[in-house]
Short mmCIF file of C-alpha atoms in Angstrom, two decimals:
data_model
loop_
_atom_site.label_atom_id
_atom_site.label_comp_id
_atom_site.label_asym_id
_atom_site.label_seq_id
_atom_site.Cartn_x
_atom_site.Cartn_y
_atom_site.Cartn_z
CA UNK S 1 11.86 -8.74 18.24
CA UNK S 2 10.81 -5.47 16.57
CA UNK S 3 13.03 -5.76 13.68
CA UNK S 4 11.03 -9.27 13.07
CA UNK S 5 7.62 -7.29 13.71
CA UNK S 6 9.08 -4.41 10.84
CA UNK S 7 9.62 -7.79 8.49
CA UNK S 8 6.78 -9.11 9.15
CA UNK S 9 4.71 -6.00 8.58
CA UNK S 10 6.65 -4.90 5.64
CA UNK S 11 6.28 -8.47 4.06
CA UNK S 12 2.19 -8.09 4.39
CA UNK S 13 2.12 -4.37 3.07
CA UNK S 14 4.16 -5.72 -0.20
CA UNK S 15 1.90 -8.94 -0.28
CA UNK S 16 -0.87 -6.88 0.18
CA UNK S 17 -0.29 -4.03 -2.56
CA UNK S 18 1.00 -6.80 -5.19
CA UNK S 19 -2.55 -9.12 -4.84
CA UNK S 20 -4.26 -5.97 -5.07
CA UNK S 21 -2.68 -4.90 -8.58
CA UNK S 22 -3.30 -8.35 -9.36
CA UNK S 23 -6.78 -8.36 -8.56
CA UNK S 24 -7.22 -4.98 -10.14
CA UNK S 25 -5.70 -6.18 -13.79
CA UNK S 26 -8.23 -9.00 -13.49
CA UNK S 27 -11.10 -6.36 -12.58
CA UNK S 28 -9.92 -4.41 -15.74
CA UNK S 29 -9.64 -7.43 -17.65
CA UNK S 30 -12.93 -8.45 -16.70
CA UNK S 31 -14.40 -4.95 -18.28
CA UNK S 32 -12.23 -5.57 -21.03
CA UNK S 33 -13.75 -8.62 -21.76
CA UNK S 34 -17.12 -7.28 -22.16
CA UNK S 35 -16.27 -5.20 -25.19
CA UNK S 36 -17.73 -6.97 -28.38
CA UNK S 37 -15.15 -6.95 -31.03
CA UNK S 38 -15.71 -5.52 -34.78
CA UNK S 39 -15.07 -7.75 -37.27
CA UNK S 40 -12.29 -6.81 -39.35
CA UNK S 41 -12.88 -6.63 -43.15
CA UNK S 42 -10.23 -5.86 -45.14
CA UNK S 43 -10.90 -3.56 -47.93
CA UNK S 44 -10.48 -4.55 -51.73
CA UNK S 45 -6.93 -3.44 -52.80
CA UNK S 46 -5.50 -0.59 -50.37
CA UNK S 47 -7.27 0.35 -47.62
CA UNK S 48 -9.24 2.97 -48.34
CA UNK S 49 -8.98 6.35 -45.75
CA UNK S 50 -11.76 8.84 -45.17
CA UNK S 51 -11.74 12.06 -42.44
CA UNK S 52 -14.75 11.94 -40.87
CA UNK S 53 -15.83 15.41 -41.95
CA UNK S 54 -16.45 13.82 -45.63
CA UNK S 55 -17.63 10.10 -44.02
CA UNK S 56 -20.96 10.10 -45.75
CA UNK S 57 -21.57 14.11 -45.68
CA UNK S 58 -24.61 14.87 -46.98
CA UNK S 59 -25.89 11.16 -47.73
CA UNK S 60 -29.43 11.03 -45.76
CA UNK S 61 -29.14 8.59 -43.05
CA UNK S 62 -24.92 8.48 -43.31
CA UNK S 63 -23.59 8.42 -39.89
CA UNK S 64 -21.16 11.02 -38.35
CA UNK S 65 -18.03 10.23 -37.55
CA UNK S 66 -15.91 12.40 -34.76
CA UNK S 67 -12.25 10.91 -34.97
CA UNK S 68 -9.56 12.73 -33.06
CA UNK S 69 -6.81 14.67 -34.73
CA UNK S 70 -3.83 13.58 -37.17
CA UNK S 71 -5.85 10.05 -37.63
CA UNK S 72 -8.86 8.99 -39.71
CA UNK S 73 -11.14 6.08 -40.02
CA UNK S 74 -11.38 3.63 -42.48
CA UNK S 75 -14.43 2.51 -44.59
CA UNK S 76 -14.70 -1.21 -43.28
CA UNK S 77 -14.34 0.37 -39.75
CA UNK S 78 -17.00 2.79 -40.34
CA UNK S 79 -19.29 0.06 -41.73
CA UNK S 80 -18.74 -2.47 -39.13
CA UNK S 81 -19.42 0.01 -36.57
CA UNK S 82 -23.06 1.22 -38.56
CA UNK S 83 -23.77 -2.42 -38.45
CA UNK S 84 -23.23 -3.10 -34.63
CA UNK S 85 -25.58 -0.04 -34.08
CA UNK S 86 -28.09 -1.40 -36.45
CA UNK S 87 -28.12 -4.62 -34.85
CA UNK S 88 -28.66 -4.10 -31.46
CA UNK S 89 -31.01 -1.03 -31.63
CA UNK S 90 -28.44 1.68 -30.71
CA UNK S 91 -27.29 5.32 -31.50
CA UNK S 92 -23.51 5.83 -30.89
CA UNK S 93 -20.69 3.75 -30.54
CA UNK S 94 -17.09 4.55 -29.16
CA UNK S 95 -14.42 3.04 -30.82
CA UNK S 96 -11.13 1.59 -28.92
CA UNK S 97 -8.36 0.84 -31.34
CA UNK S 98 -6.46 -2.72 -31.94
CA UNK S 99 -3.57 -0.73 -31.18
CA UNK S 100 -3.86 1.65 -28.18
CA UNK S 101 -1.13 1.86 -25.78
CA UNK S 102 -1.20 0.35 -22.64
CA UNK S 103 -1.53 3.21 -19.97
CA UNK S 104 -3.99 4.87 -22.49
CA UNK S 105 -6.10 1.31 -22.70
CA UNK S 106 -5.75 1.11 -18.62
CA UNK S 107 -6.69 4.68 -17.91
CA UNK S 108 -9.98 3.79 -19.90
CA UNK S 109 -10.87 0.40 -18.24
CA UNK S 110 -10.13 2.26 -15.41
CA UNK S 111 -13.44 4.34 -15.82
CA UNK S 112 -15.69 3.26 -18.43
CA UNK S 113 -17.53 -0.14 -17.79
CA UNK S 114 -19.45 -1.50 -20.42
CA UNK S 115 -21.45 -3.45 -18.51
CA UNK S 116 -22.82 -0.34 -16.73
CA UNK S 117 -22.63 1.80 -19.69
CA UNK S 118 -25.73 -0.56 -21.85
CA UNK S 119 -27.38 -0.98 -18.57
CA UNK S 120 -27.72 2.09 -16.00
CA UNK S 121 -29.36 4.82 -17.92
CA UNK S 122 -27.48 7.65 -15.20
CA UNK S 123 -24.03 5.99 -16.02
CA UNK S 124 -21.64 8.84 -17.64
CA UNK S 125 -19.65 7.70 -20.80
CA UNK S 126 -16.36 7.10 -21.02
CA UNK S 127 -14.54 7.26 -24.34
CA UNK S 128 -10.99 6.19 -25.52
CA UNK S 129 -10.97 9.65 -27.21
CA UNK S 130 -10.17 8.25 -30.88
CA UNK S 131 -12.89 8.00 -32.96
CA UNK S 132 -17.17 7.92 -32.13
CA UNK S 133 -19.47 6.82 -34.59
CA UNK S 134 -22.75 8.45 -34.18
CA UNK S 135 -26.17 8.55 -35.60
CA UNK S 136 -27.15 11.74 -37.64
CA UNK S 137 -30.48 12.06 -36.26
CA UNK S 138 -29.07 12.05 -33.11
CA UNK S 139 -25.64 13.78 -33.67
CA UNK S 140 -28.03 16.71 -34.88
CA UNK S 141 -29.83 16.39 -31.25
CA UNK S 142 -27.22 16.73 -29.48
CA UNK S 143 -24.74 19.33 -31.59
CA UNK S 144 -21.74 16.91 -32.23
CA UNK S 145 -20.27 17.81 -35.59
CA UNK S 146 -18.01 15.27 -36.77
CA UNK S 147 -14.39 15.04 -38.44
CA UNK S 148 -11.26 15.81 -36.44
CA UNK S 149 -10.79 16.97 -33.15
CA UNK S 150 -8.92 17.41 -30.27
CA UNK S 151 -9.17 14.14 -27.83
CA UNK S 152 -10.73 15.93 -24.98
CA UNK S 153 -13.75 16.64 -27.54
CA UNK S 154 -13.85 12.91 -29.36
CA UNK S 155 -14.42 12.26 -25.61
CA UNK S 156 -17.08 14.84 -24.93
CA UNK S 157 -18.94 13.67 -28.39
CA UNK S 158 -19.17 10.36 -26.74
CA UNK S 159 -20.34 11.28 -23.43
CA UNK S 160 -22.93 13.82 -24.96
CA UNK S 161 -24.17 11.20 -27.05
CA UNK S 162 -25.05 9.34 -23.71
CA UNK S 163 -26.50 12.18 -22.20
CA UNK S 164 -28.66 11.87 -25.36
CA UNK S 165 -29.59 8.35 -25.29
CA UNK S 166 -29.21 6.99 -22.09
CA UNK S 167 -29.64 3.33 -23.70
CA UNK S 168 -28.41 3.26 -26.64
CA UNK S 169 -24.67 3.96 -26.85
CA UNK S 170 -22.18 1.38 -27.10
CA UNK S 171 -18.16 0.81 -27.23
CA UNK S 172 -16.39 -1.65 -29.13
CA UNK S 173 -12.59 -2.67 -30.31
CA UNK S 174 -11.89 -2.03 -33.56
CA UNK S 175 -8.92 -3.59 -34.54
CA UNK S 176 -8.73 -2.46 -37.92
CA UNK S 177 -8.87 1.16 -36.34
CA UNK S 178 -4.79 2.72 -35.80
CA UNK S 179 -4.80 4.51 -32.58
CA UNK S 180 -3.13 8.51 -32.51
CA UNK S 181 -0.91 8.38 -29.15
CA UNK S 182 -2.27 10.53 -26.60
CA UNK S 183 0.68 13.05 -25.80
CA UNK S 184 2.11 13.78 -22.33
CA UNK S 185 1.32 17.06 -22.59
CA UNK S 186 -2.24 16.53 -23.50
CA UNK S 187 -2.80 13.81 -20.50
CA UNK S 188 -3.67 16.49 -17.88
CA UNK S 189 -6.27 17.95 -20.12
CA UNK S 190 -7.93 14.83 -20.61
CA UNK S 191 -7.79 13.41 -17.08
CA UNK S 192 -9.41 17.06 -16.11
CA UNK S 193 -12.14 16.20 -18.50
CA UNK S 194 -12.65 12.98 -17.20
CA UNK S 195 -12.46 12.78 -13.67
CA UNK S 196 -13.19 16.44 -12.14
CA UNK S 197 -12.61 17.62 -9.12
CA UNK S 198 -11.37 14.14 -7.75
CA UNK S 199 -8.29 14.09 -9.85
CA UNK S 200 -5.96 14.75 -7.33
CA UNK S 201 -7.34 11.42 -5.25
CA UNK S 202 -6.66 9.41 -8.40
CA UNK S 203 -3.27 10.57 -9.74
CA UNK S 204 -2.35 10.24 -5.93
CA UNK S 205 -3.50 6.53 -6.05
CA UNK S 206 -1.68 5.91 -8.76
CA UNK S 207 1.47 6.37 -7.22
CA UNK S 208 0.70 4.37 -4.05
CA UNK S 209 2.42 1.10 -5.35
CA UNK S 210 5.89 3.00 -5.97
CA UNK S 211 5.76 4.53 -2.86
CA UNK S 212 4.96 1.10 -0.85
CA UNK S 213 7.77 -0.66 -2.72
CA UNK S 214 10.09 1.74 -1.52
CA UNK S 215 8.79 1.88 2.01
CA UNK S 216 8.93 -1.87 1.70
CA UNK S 217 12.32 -1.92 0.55
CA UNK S 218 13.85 0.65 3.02
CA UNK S 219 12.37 -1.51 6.06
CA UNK S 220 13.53 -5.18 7.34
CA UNK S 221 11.93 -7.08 4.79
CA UNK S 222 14.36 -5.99 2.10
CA UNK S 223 14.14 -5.69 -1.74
CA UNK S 224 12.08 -9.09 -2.14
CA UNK S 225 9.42 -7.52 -1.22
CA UNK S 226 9.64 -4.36 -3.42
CA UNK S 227 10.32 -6.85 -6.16
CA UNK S 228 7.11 -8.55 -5.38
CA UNK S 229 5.16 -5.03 -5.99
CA UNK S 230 7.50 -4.35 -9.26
CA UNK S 231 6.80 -7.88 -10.43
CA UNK S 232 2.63 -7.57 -10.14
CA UNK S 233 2.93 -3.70 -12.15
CA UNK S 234 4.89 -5.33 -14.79
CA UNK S 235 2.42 -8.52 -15.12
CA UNK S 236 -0.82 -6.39 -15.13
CA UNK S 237 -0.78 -5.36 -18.41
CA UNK S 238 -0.38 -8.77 -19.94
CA UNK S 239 -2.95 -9.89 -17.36
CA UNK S 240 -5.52 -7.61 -18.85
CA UNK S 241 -5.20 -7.79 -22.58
CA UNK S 242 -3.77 -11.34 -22.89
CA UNK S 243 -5.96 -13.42 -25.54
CA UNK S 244 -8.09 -10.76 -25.70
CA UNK S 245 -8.56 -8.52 -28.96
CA UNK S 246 -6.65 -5.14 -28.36
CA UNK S 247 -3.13 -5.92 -28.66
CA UNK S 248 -1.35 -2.68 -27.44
CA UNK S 249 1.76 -1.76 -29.73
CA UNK S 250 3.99 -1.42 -26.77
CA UNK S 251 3.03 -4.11 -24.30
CA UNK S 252 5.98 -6.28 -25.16
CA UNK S 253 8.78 -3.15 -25.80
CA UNK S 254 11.89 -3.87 -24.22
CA UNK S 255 12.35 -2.45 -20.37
CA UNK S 256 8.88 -0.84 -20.42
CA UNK S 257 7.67 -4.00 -18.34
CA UNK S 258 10.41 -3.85 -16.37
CA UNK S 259 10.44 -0.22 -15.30
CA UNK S 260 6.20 0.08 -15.37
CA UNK S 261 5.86 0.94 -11.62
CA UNK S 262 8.98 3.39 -11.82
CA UNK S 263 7.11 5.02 -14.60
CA UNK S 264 4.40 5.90 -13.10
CA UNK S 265 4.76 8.65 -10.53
CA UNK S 266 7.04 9.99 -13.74
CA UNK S 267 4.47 10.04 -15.99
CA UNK S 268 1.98 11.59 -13.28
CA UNK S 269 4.69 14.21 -12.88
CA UNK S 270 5.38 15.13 -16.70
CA UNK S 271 1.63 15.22 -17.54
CA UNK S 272 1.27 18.02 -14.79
CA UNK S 273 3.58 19.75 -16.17
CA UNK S 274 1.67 19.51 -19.90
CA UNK S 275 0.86 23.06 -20.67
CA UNK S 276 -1.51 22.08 -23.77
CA UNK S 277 -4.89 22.98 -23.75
CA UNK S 278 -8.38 21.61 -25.70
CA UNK S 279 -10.45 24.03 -28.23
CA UNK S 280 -12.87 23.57 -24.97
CA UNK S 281 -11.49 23.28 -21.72
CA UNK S 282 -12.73 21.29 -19.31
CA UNK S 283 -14.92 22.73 -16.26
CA UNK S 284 -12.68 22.15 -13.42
CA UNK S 285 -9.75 23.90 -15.91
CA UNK S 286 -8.09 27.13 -14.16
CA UNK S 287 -8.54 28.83 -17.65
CA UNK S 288 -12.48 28.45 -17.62
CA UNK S 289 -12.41 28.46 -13.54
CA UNK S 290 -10.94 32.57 -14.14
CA UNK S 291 -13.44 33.47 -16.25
CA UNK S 292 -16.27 32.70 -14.26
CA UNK S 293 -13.96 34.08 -11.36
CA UNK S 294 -14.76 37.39 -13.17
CA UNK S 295 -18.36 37.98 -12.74
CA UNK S 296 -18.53 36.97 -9.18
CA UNK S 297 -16.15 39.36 -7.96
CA UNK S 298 -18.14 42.13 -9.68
CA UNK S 299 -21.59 40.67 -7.64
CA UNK S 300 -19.42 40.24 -4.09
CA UNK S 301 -18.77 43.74 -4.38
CA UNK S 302 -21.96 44.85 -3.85
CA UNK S 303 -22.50 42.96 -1.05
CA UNK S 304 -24.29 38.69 -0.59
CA UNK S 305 -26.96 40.44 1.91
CA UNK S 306 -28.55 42.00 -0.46
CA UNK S 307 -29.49 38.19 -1.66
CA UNK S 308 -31.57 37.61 1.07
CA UNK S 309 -35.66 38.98 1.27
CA UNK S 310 -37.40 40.03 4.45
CA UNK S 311 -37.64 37.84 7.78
CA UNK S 312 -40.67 35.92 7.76
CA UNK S 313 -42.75 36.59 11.80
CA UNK S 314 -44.81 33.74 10.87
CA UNK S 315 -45.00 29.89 9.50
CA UNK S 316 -45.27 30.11 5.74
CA UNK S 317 -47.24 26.89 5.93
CA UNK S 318 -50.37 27.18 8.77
CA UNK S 319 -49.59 31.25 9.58
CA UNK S 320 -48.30 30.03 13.32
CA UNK S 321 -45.92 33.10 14.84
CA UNK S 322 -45.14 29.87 16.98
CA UNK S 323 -41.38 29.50 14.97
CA UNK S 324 -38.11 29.30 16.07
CA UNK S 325 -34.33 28.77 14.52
CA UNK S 326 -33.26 25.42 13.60
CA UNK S 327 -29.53 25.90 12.71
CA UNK S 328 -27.56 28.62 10.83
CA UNK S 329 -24.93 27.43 8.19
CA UNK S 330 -22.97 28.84 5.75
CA UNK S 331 -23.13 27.21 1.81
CA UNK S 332 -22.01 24.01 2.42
CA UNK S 333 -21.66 22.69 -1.19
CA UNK S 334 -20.12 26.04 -2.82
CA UNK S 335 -18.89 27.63 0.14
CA UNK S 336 -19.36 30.80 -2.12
CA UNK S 337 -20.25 33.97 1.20
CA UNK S 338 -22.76 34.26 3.12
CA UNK S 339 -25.10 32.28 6.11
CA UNK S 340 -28.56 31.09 5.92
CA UNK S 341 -31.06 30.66 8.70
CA UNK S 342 -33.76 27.55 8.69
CA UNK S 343 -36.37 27.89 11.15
CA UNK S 344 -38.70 25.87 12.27
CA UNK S 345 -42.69 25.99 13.09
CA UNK S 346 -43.71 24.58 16.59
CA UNK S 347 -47.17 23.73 15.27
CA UNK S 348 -47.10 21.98 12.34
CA UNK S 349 -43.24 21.28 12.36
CA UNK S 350 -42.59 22.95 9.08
CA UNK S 351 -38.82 23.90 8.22
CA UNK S 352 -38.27 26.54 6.23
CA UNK S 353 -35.53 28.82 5.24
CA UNK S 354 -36.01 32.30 6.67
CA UNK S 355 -35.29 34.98 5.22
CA UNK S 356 -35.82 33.51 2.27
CA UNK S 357 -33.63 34.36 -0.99
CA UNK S 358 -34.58 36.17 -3.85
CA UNK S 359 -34.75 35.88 -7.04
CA UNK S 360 -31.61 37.14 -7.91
CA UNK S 361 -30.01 35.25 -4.69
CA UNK S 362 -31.22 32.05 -6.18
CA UNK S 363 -29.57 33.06 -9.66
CA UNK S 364 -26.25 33.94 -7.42
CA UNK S 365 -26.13 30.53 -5.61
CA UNK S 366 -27.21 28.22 -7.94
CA UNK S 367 -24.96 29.58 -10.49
CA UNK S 368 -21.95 26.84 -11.62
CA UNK S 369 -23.95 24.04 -9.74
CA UNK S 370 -26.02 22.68 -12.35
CA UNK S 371 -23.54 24.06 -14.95
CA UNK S 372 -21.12 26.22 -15.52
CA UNK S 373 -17.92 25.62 -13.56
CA UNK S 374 -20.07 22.80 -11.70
CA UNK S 375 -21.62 20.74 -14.12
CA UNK S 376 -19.39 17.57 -13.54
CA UNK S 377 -19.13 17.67 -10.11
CA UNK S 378 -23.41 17.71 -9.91
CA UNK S 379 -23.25 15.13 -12.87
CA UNK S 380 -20.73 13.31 -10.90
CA UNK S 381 -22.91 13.15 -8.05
CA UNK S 382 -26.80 12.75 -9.74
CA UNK S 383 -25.15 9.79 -11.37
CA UNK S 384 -23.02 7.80 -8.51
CA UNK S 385 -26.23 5.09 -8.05
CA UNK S 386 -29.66 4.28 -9.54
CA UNK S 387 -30.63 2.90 -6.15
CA UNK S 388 -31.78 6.22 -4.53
CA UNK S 389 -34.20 7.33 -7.48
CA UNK S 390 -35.67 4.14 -7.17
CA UNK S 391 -36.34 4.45 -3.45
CA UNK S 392 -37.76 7.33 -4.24
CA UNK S 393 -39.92 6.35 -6.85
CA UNK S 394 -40.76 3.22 -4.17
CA UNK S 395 -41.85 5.30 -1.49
CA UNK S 396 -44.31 7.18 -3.85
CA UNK S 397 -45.57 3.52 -5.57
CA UNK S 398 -46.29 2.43 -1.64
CA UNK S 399 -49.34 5.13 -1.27
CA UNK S 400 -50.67 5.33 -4.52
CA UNK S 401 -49.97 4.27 -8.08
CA UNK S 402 -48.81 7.34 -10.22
CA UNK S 403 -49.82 6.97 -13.86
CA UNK S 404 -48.11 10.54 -14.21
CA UNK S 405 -44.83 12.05 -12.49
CA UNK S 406 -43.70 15.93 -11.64
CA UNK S 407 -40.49 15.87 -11.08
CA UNK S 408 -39.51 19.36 -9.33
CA UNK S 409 -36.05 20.61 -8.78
CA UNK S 410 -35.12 18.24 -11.75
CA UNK S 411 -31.49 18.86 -11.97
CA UNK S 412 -30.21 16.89 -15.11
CA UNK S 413 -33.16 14.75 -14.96
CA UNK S 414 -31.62 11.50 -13.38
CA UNK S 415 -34.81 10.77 -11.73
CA UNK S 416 -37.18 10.60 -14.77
CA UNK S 417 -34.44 8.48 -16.52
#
């Protein structure tokens, strides 16, 4: 009776996992979908190549062009994508080649959702880190420089092009556009750059449906199940691109389907190992983490008390001495030293920190939250959901009806967006 239990459990885990990569390729698909296409022009004679440092340099009005290194884009390319931003208003457009591999095509769909990109103003931008064509009003706004670079900072350009104009960047396939393989050794980089802090939690998801299939296949219900799992890696691909525009180069090589959902714990496990790092590394980088690592040591040596101003005997609100302590916690967001008191007044129910920091304490803890070593975990956060700035914008609109806003403690601005 138990071993039947183990099969029958084991059968629903594989079942399970393999409709869930199903349903996941046709969630990817679906974003995929979404992305308008450029048409693709084909240029009289040869095609003609251009670096983006010399795309239009100097010509008022010629847009800039940020293409990552060892590859270049091509005149029709750069004109179909001027016209797309002409047309529909906008002011930056990321580029996804014909051409780009499949894991690199995945790990974009995988964050960047178009829909949500032309429609939430707080959405971050996602590029495929090949080539951004920007505006040159705008590129001058917001300090992108174009010709080559590194694909951590084609990927930046994009995403500070958003933070720029909020509604009015775009991404497209270009098919005429030939995609520069990401390399191994540059993957951990990137995915630093991308997704933060949280990286761990989605490197460690990627290697779920491995594991299962060989939990599945060590228990009762034998290899069909772990074939089942195999069989839904190796389909997703084709699932997500089939019909559609982007034809990946090596979608149909020979054993690559086959041996997709052995490959990926590998190539988890060789991109850790990548030792390359971008011109600017990413905030959540060891490199830039040691630096700032620096200057706080030299500030904990003197001491976090010294961060703190007088006790307060009194309510800072109606002058009541009728106040008493609230809680006592350490910094719950940093966790960088020290504990801070909030009290609370008995008369007019005020909370209030007390002692209060200084001046210089405020400099201390608020350093790397807004930027520095924390900027994308705070943009990360300010930008998970529209739905709580407009609940607080709501609860204002229900007393009165603001024709003008003040917006303190404005972090990165989410709220006026």
């Amino acid at each position: 009776m138990g071993s039947i239990n183990r099969r029958k459990w084991g059968a629903a885990l594989a079942l399970a996992m393999a409709s869930g990569i199903v349903v996941n390729g046709l969630r990817l698909r679906w974003r995929l979908r979404a992305l308008p296409v450029l048409p693709e022009v084909a240029e009289p004679g040869d095609r003609l190549r251009r670096s983006a440092a010399g795309a239009g340099a100097g010509a008022p009005g010629a847009p800039v062009v940020v293409h990552v290194e060892g590859g270049a884009v091509d005149e029709a390319t750069v004109r179909a994508a001027v016209a797309h931003v002409r047309a529909y208003g906008l002011a930056c457009v990321d580029l996804v080649p014909g051409d780009l591999r499949v894991e690199d095509l995945l790990d974009l769909l995988r964050l960047s959702d178009r829909h949500r990109l032309r429609t939430d103003p707080i959405f971050p931008a996602f590029g495929a880190g090949q080539a951004v064509v920007v505006d040159r009003a705008l590129a001058e706004r917001a300090g992108i420089s174009g010709g080559p670079a590194d694909p951590v900072d084609v990927r930046r350009a994009f995403a500070q092009a958003k933070l720029f104009a909020p509604r009015g960047v775009d991404q497209v396939v270009a098919p005429g556009l030939r995609a520069i393989p990401q390399r191994v050794e540059q993957n951990l980089a990137v995915w630093r750059h991308e997704m933060g802090r949280p990286l761990p939690i989605h490197l460690a998801a990627r290697c779920v449906p491995p594991l299962v299939a060989g939990a599945v296949a060590a228990s009762p219900a034998g290899p069909v199940g772990a074939l089942a799992v195999a069989a839904a890696a190796a389909v997703q691909p084709t699932l997500v691109t089939a019909g559609l525009a982007p034809r990946p180069a090596d979608r149909r090589r020979p054993g690559a389907t086959a041996t997709r959902l052995a490959a990926a714990p590998l190539r988890v496990a060789r991109s850790l190992r990548g030792g390359w790092r971008p011109a600017r590394p990413a905030h959540t980088d060891p490199a830039f983490i040691a630096e700032a690592r620096v200057a706080y040591e030299a500030d904990l040596a003197q001491g976090v008390e010294r961060f703190l101003g007088p006790e307060r005997p009194d309510c800072p609100i109606c002058a009541s001495p009728d106040i008493r302590p609230r809680l006592c916690t350490p910094d719950m967001i940093q966790a960088k030293p020290g504990r801070f008191r909030v009290d609370t007044c008995r008369a007019c129910g005020h909370n209030f920190q007390n002692p209060q920091l200084t001046p210089e304490g405020l400099d201390f803890y608020y350093r790397d939250f807004y930027d520095g070593a924390g900027t994308a975990d705070t943009q990360m956060m300010f930008s998970a959901d529209l739905r709580p700035y407009r609940r607080r914008a709501a609860a204002v609109g229900a007393v009165a009806t603001p024709r003008r806003w003040l917006d303190v403690g404005g972090g990165h601005g989410h709220f006026c967006l």
